[in-house]
Tab-separated table of C-alpha atoms in Angstrom:
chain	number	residue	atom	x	y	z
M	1	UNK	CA	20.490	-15.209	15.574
M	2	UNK	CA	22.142	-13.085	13.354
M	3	UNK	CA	23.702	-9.727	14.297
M	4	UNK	CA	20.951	-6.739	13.420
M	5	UNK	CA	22.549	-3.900	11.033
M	6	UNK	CA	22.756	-0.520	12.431
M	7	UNK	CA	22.022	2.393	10.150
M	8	UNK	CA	24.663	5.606	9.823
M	9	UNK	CA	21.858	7.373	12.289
M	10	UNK	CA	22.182	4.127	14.931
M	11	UNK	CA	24.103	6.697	17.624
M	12	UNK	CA	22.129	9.450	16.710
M	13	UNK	CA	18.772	7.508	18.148
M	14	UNK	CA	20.584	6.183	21.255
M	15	UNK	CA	21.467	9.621	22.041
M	16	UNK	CA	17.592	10.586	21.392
M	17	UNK	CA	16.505	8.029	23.629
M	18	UNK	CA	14.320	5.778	21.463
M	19	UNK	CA	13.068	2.535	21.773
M	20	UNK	CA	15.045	0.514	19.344
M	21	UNK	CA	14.076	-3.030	17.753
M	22	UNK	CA	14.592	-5.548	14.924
M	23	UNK	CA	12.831	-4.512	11.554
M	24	UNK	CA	13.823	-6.694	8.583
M	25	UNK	CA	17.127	-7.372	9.668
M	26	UNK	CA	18.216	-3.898	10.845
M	27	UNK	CA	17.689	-2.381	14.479
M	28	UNK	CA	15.477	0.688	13.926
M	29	UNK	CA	13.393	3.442	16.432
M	30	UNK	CA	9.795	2.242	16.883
M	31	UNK	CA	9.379	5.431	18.897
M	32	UNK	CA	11.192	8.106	21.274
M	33	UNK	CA	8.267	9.245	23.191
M	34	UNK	CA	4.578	8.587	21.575
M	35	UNK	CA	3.259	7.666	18.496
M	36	UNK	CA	0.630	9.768	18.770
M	37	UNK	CA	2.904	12.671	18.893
M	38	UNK	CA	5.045	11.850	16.848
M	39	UNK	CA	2.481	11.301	14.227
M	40	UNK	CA	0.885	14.545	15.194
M	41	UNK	CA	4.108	16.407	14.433
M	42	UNK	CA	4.031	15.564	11.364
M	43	UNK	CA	0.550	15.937	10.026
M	44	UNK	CA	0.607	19.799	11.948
M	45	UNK	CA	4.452	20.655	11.539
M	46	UNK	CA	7.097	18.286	10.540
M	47	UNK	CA	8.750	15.047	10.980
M	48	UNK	CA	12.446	13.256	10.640
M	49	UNK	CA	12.633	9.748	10.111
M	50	UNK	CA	15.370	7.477	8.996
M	51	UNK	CA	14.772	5.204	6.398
M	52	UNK	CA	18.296	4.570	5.747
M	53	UNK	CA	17.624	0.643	5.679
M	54	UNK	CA	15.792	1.124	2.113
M	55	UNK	CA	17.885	-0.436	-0.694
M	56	UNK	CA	18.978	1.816	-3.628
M	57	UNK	CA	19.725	-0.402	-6.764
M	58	UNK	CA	21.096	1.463	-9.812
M	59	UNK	CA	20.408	0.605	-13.500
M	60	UNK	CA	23.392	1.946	-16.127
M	61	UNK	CA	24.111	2.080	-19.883
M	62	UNK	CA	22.819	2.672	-23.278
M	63	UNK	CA	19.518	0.603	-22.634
M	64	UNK	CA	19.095	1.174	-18.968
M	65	UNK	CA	15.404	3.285	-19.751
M	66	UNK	CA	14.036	0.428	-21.675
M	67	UNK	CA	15.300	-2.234	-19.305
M	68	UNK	CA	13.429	-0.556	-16.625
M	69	UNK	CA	10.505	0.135	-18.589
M	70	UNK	CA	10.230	-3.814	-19.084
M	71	UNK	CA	10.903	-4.828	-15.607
M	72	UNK	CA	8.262	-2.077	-14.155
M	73	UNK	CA	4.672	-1.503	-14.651
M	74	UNK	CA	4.967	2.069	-14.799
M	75	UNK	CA	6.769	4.039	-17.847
M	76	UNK	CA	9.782	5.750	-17.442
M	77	UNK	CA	10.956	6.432	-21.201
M	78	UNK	CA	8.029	9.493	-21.312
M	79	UNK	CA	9.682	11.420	-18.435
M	80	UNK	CA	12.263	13.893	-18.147
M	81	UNK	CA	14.957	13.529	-16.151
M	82	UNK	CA	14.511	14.987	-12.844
M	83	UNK	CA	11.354	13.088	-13.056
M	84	UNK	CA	10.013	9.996	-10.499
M	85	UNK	CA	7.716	7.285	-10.951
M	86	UNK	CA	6.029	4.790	-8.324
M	87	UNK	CA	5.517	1.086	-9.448
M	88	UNK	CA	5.328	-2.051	-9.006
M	89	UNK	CA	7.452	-4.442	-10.384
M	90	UNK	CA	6.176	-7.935	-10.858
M	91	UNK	CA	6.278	-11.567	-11.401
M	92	UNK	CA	5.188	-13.075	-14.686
M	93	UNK	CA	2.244	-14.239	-13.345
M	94	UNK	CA	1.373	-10.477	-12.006
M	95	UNK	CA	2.072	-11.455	-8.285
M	96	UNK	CA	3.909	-8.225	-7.200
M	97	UNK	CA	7.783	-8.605	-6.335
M	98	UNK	CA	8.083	-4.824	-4.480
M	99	UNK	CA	6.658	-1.534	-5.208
M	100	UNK	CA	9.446	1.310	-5.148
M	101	UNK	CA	10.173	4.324	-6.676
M	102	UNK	CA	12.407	4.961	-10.132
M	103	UNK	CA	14.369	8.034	-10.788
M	104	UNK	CA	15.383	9.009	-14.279
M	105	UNK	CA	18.820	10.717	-13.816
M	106	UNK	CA	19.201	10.609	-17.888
M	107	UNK	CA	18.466	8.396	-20.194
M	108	UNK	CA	21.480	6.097	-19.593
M	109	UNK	CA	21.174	6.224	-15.920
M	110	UNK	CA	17.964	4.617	-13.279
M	111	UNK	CA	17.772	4.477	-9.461
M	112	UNK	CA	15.471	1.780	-8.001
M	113	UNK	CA	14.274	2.940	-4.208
M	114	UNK	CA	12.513	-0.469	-2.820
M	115	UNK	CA	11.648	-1.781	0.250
M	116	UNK	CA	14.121	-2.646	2.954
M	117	UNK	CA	12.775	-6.032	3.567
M	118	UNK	CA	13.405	-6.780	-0.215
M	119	UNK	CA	16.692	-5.986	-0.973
M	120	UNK	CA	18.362	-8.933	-1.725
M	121	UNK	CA	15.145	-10.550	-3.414
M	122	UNK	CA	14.366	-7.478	-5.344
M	123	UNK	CA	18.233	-7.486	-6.768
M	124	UNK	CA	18.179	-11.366	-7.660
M	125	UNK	CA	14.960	-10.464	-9.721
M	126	UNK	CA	16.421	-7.438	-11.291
M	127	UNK	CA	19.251	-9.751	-12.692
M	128	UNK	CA	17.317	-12.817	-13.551
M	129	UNK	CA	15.365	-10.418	-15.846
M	130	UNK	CA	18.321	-8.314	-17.047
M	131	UNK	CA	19.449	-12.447	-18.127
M	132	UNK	CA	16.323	-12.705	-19.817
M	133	UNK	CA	16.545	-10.229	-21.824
M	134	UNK	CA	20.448	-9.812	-23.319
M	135	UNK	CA	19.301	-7.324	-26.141
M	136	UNK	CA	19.252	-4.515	-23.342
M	137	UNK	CA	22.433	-3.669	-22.560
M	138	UNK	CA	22.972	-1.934	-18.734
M	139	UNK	CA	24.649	-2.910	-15.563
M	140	UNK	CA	22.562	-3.480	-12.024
M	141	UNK	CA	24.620	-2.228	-8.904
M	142	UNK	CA	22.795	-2.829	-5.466
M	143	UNK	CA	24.520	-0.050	-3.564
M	144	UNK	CA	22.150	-0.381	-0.639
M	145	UNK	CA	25.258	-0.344	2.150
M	146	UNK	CA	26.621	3.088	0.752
M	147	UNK	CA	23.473	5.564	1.198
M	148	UNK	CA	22.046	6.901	4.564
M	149	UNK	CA	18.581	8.365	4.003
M	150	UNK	CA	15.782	10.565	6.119
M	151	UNK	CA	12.494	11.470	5.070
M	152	UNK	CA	11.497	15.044	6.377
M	153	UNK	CA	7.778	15.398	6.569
M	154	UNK	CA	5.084	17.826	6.941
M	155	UNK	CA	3.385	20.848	5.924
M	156	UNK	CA	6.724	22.518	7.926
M	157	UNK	CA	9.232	20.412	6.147
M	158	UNK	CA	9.453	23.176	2.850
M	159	UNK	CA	10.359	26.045	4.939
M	160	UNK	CA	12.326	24.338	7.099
M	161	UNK	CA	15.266	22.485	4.143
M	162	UNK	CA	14.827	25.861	2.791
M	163	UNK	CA	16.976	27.331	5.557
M	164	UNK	CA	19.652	24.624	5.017
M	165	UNK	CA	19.827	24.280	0.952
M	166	UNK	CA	20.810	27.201	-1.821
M	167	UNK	CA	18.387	25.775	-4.016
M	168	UNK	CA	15.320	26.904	-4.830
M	169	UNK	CA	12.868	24.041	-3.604
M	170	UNK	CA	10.246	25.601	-5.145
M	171	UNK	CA	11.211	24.375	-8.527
M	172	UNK	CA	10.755	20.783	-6.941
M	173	UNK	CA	7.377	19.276	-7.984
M	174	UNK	CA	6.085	16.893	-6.614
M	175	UNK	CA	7.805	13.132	-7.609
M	176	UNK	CA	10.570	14.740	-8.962
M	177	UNK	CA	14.167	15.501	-7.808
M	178	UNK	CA	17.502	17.134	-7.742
M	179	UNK	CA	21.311	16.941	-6.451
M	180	UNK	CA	21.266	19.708	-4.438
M	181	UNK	CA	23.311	20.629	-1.133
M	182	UNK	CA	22.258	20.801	2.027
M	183	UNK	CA	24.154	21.948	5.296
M	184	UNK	CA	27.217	21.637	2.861
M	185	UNK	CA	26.381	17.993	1.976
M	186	UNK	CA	25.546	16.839	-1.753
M	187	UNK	CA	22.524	14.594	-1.826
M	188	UNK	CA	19.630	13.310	-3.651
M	189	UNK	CA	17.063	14.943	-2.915
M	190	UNK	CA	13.109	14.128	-4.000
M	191	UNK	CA	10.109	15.886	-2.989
M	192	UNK	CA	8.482	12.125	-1.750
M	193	UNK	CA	6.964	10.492	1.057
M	194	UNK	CA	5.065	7.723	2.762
M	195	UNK	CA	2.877	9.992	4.883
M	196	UNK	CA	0.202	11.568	2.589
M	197	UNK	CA	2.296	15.125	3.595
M	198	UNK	CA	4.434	17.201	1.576
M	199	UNK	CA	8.347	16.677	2.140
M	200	UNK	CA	11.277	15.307	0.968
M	201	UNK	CA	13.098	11.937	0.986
M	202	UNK	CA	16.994	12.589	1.395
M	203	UNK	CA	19.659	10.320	0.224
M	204	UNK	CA	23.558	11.587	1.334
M	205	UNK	CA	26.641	8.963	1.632
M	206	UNK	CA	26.368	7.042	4.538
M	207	UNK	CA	29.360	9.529	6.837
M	208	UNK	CA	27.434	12.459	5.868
M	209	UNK	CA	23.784	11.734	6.398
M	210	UNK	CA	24.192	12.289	10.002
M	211	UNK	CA	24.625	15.800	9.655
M	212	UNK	CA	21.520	16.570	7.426
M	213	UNK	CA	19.404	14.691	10.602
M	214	UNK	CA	21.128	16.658	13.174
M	215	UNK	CA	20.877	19.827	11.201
M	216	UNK	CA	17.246	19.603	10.189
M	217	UNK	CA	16.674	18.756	14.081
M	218	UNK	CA	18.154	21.709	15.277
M	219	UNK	CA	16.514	24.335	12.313
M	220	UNK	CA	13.166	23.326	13.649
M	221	UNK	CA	13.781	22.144	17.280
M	222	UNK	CA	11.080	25.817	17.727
M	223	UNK	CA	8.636	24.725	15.038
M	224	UNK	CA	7.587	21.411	16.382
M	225	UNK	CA	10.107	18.978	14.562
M	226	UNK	CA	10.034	15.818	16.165
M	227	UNK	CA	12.393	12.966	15.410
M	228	UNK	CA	9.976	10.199	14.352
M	229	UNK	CA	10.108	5.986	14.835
M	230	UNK	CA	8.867	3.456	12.518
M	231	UNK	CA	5.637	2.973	14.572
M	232	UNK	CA	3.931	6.147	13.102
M	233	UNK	CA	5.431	6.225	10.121
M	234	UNK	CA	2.757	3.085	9.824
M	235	UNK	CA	-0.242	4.771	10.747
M	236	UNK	CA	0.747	7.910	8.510
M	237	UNK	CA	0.885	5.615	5.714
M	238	UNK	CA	-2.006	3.874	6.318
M	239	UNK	CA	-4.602	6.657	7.334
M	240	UNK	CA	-3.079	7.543	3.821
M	241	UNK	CA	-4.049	4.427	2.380
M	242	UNK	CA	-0.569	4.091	1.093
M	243	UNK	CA	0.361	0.640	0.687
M	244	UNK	CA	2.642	-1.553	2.681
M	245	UNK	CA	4.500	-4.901	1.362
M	246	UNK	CA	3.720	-7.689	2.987
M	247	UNK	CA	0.300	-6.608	4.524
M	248	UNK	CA	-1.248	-5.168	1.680
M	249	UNK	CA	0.181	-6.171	-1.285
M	250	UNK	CA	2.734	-9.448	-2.093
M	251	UNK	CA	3.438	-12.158	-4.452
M	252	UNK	CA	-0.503	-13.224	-3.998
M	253	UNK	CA	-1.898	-9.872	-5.360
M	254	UNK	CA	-2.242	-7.856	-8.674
M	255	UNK	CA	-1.790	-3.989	-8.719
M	256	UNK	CA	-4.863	-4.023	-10.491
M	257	UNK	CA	-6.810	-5.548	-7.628
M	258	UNK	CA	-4.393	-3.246	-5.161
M	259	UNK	CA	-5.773	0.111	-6.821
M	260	UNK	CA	-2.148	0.592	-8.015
M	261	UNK	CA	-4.220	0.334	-11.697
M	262	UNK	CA	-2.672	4.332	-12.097
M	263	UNK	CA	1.019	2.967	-12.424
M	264	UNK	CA	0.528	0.485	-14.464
M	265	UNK	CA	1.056	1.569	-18.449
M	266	UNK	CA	-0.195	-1.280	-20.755
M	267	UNK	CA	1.277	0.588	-23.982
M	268	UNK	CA	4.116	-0.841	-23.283
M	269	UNK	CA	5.346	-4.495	-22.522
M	270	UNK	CA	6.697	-5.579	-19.102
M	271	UNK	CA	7.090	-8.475	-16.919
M	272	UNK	CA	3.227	-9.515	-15.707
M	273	UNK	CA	2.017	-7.619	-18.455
M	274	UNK	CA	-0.939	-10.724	-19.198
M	275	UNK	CA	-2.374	-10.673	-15.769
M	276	UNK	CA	-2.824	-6.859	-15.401
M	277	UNK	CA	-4.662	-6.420	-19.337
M	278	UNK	CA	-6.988	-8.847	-18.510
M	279	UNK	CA	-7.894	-7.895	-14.597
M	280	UNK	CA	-7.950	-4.008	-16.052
M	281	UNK	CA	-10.321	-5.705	-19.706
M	282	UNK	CA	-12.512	-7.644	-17.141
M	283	UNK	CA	-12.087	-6.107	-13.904
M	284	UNK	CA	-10.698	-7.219	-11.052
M	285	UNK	CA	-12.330	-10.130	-8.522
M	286	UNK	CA	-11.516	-8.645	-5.769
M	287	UNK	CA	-10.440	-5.482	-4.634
M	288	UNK	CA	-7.893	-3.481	-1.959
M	289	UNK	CA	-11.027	-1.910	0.026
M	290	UNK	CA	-11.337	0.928	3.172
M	291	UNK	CA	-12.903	0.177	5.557
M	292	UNK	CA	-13.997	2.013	8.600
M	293	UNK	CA	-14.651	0.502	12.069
M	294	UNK	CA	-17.311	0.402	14.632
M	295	UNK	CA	-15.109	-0.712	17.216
M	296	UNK	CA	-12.116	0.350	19.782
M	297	UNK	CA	-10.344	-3.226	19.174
M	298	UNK	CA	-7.822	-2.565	16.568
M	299	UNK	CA	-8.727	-4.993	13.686
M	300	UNK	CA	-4.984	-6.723	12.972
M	301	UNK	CA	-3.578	-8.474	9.632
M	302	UNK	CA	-5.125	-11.754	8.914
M	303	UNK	CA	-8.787	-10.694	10.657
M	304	UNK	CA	-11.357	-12.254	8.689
M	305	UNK	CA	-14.072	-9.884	6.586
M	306	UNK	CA	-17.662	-11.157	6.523
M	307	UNK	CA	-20.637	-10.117	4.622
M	308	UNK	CA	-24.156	-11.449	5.864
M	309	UNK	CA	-22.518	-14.129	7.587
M	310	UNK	CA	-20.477	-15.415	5.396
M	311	UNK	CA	-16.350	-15.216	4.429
M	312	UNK	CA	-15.700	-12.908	2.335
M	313	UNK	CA	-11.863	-11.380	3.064
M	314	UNK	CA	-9.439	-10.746	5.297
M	315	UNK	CA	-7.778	-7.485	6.427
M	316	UNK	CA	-4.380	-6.504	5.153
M	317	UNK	CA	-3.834	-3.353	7.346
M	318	UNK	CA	-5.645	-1.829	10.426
M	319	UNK	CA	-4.957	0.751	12.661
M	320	UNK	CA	-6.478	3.665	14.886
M	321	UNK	CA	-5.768	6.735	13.159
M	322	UNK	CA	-4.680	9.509	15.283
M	323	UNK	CA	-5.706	12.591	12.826
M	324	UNK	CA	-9.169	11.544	12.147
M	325	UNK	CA	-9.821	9.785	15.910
M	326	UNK	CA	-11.509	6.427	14.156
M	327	UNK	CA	-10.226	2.972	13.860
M	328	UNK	CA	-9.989	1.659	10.263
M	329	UNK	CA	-9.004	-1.253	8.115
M	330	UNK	CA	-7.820	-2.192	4.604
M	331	UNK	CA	-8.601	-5.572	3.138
M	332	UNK	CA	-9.409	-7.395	0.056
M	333	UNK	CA	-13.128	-8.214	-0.879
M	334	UNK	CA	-15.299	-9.391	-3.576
M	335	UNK	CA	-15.402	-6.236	-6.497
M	336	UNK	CA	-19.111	-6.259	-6.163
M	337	UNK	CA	-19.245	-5.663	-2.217
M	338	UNK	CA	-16.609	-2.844	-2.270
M	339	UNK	CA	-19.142	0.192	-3.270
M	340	UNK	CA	-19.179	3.099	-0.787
M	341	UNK	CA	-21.763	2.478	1.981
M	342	UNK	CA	-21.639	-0.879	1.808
M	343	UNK	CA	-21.997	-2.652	5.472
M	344	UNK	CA	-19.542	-5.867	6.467
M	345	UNK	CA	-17.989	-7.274	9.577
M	346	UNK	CA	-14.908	-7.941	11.305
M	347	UNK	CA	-14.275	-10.493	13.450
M	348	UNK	CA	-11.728	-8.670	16.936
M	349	UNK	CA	-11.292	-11.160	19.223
M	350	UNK	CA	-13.948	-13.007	18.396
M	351	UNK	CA	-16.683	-10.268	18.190
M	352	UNK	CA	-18.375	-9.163	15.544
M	353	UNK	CA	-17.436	-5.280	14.769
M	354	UNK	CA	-19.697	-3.778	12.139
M	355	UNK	CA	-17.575	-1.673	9.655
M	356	UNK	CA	-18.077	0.296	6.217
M	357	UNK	CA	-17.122	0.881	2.960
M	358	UNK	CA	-15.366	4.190	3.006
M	359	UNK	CA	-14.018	6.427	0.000
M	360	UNK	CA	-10.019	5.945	0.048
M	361	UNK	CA	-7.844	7.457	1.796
M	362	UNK	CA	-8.973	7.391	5.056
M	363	UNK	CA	-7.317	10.861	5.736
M	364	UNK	CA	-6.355	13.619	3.012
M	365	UNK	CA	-4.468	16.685	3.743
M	366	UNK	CA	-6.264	19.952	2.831
């Protein structure tokens, strides 16, 4: 077996006490006292998390806007820099390769956030495509083993990098970001997330990331900062109805059929381009659907979705949601059963648990 990676913030969670375990390769907290908690904290005050095991891939030169504006769905070239877009970034025949984030730091300079479980497949693509097209002239750096990274979220999180930063976080929109300092550390910081909360995702150089966790700790050990594990920063994304590779989206599905239709900019041409225009022209057979459960039995990946009887889906995602105290589901079903209201089943353990279409996302912040 091969040896797990430890993150920058590895001692900092063995000193917290958490429950540490293999994720994609790296050993990461699942949890340091309760999920529930945990996720609590951050939906009524704030959360830390580290997502330092999410890859950062740079794209440099004269062309490096329309390379990236080719290789994603969404559009880049329109923004200002400062400015972030999420998007997928597909095959040719619109299976989706990751979803991530892009950052426009000028028009000569992109960062790629993806997925941790993607690095190295995510880079590969990058370059096969930078191969196919030698008109666009940039460089592709995966830089992935240089940058620690938190995410601090909740409605807290604001106040509470305000005390640590001498930058005014109230010019931060939303999906945009700046190099600011905090606690004396220059970073990259973007008002994102994967909870459905406000806050801010934090990228320093891997020696100094440490101190932005244990500051950001300490600022708001009396306002009900927890540190945070992997575990809930699941169910925050999925009573969100945020998406999660490999459950709810992969090399099988469309973003058109995944409700990711929003970031997906068809003035423009891009890798998978064909496959999106005609699910968007015709609509989609089958779409990313919420469900919500009649049942205490957590409905897992792979459960099958029936309708009168008969096959009709499987779920992606499901999960008891803490905030809003009812068990849901995500899956994919036929377009024409996915209306609000509309009744199906699960099969948990084989039982038959009667669910409904819901409006997405299962919880929104007010």
């Amino acid at each position: 077996m091969d040896k797990l990676i430890h993150t920058p913030l590895y001692g900092e969670h063995v000193k917290l006490g958490a429950n540490m375990v293999p994720f994609v390769g790296f050993e990461m907290p699942i949890v340091y006292t309760s999920m529930i908690e945990e996720h609590m904290a951050v939906r009524d005050h704030a959360g830390l998390f580290d997502v330092s095991h999410m890859g950062e891939i740079f794209i440099d030169g004269k062309d490096a806007l329309a390379f990236t504006d080719y290789l994603i769905t969404n559009k880049l070239s329109n923004t200002q820099d400062g400015d972030i877009k999420y998007s997928a970034m597909l095959y040719e025949d619109g299976g989706e390769v990751d979803d991530l984030l892009a950052y426009r730091f000028s028009d000569e300079k992109v960062l790629l956030v993806v997925n941790a479980s993607n690095i190295e497949k995510d880079y590969s693509h990058i370059l096969s495509i930078k191969e196919s097209r030698p008109d666009l002239h940039c460089t592709i750096s995966n830089v992935s083993n240089q940058w620690g990274q938190v995410a601090f979220q909740g409605p807290k999180a604001a106040s509470i990098l305000q005390k640590n930063t001498p930058s005014d976080l109230d010019t931060m929109k939303k999906f945009t970001f700046q190099e600011i300092t905090i606690g004396g550390v220059q970073t990259i910081t973007s008002r994102t997330g994967y909870t459905g909360e406000d806050g801010f995702e934090i990228l320093a150089p891997n020696d100094q990331i440490a101190t932005i966790w244990k500051l950001l700790l300490q600022t708001g050990a009396n306002e009900g900062v927890l540190p945070c594990g992997l575990g809930c920063r699941d169910t925050l994304r999925f009573e969100s109805c945020l998406w999660l590779y490999g459950n709810d989206i992969d090399q099988t599905t469309n973003p058109i059929e995944a409700g990711q239709g929003f970031a997906v900019k068809l003035d423009k041409d891009f890798v998978g381009k064909r496959v999106c225009q005609e699910a968007k022209e015709n609509g989609p057979k089958r779409k990313l659907t919420a469900l919500e459960v009649n049942s205490k039995m957590i409905p897992r990946h792979g459960y099958t979705i029936y309708f009168e009887g008969n096959e009709i889906g499987q779920v992606t995602s499901g999960s008891y949601c803490p905030k809003i105290e009812k068990v849901c589901a995500l899956g994919y079903i036929p377009s024409g059963l996915s209306a609000v209201g509309n009744k199906v089943q699960i099969k948990i353990r084989n039982k038959d648990a009667d669910a409904i279409v819901v409006k997405k996302p299962f919880y929104k912040k007010n």
